[in-house]
């Protein structure tokens, strides 16, 4: 089992930056991958970025965040990060971190590839 806790959300003006963190506990060392998802009101949950836990290779960035967001992890501290720059109002959503402990390898942009989820942190970008 893995427990996840996000932090770092908040209110920021367009063009600003935020850094999200996700602390993992439990069997974090055995994870295949972690990812950041987001869900805006009335929309489906979408993958923002994913990262292979052991190697740190970033497997996927959503097109709309490429060049603005950077996913990283410190596996000595079992923590994943999402650096978000040049934020715009379309980035407003609840951001969730997710862990793949038992799903193995596959399409890491799919929510079904993750078996543990954090409670989410709100990111609001004002225009």
XYZ file of C-alpha atoms in Angstrom:
127
model
C 0.000 0.000 0.000
C 1.069 3.601 -0.681
C -0.211 6.771 0.959
C 0.038 10.037 -0.967
C -0.211 13.620 0.227
C -0.124 16.637 -2.089
C 0.841 20.162 -1.116
C 1.698 23.448 -2.783
C -1.540 24.456 -4.453
C -2.993 27.924 -4.201
C -4.104 31.043 -6.005
C -1.758 32.663 -8.505
C -2.060 35.257 -11.228
C -1.711 34.358 -14.874
C 1.953 34.111 -15.810
C 2.932 33.059 -12.309
C 4.422 29.851 -10.973
C 3.623 27.183 -8.415
C 5.427 24.062 -7.268
C 3.402 21.070 -6.208
C 4.798 18.308 -4.034
C 3.547 14.787 -3.400
C 4.953 12.841 -0.485
C 4.630 9.079 -0.716
C 4.811 6.672 2.195
C 4.415 2.950 2.603
C 5.779 0.790 -0.213
C 6.956 3.790 -2.217
C 10.235 2.159 -3.198
C 8.336 -0.508 -5.151
C 6.388 1.898 -7.359
C 6.629 1.590 -11.138
C 5.612 5.171 -11.817
C 3.925 8.258 -10.468
C 1.938 10.945 -12.210
C 0.121 14.221 -11.814
C -3.480 14.401 -12.955
C -5.858 17.320 -12.875
C -9.597 17.726 -13.006
C -11.439 20.957 -13.718
C -15.160 21.362 -12.916
C -17.302 19.518 -15.438
C -14.320 17.933 -17.148
C -12.713 14.516 -17.062
C -9.569 13.837 -15.081
C -6.545 14.192 -17.370
C -2.917 13.266 -17.037
C -0.535 16.218 -16.879
C 2.756 14.347 -16.600
C 4.109 10.992 -15.509
C 7.510 9.772 -14.385
C 9.121 6.377 -13.999
C 9.942 6.096 -10.332
C 13.235 4.202 -10.372
C 14.928 5.889 -13.337
C 13.300 9.320 -13.177
C 12.597 9.230 -16.895
C 9.618 11.402 -17.738
C 7.304 9.236 -19.774
C 4.695 11.788 -20.739
C 3.746 15.446 -20.727
C 0.382 16.674 -21.867
C 0.805 18.843 -24.989
C -0.746 21.874 -23.344
C 1.865 21.917 -20.557
C 5.007 21.053 -22.519
C 7.682 23.680 -22.003
C 5.841 25.122 -18.983
C 5.609 22.249 -16.489
C 8.400 19.997 -15.249
C 7.888 16.751 -13.367
C 10.654 15.444 -11.139
C 11.168 13.203 -8.159
C 13.516 12.669 -5.259
C 13.294 8.984 -4.562
C 15.558 9.326 -1.531
C 12.724 11.335 0.035
C 9.882 9.523 -1.763
C 8.635 12.842 -3.070
C 7.447 13.890 -6.515
C 7.261 17.464 -7.723
C 5.511 19.451 -10.432
C 7.038 22.810 -11.251
C 4.421 24.880 -13.053
C 5.502 28.046 -14.847
C 3.666 30.497 -17.098
C 0.361 29.439 -15.609
C -2.837 30.444 -17.343
C -6.501 30.264 -16.286
C -6.945 27.023 -18.256
C -4.617 25.365 -15.759
C -7.144 25.905 -12.976
C -8.111 22.523 -11.540
C -7.712 20.170 -8.628
C -4.355 18.472 -9.065
C -3.938 14.887 -7.900
C -0.856 12.768 -7.554
C -1.136 9.100 -8.379
C 1.033 6.045 -7.849
C 1.372 2.850 -9.868
C 2.341 0.151 -7.400
C 0.740 -2.962 -8.876
C -0.278 -2.043 -12.443
C 3.051 -2.582 -14.162
C 3.986 -0.904 -17.434
C 1.519 0.390 -19.993
C -0.047 3.630 -21.120
C 0.898 5.808 -18.167
C -1.467 8.600 -19.213
C -4.497 6.535 -18.282
C -5.992 6.876 -14.802
C -6.548 3.112 -14.794
C -2.753 2.613 -14.634
C -2.678 4.031 -11.101
C -3.933 2.293 -8.008
C -3.278 4.925 -5.345
C -4.381 8.544 -5.321
C -3.908 11.588 -3.174
C -6.794 13.768 -2.041
C -5.864 16.602 -4.386
C -4.777 20.201 -4.097
C -6.560 23.158 -5.673
C -4.720 25.325 -8.182
C -6.499 28.502 -9.230
C -5.049 30.856 -11.833
C -6.660 34.269 -12.098
C -6.622 36.304 -15.288
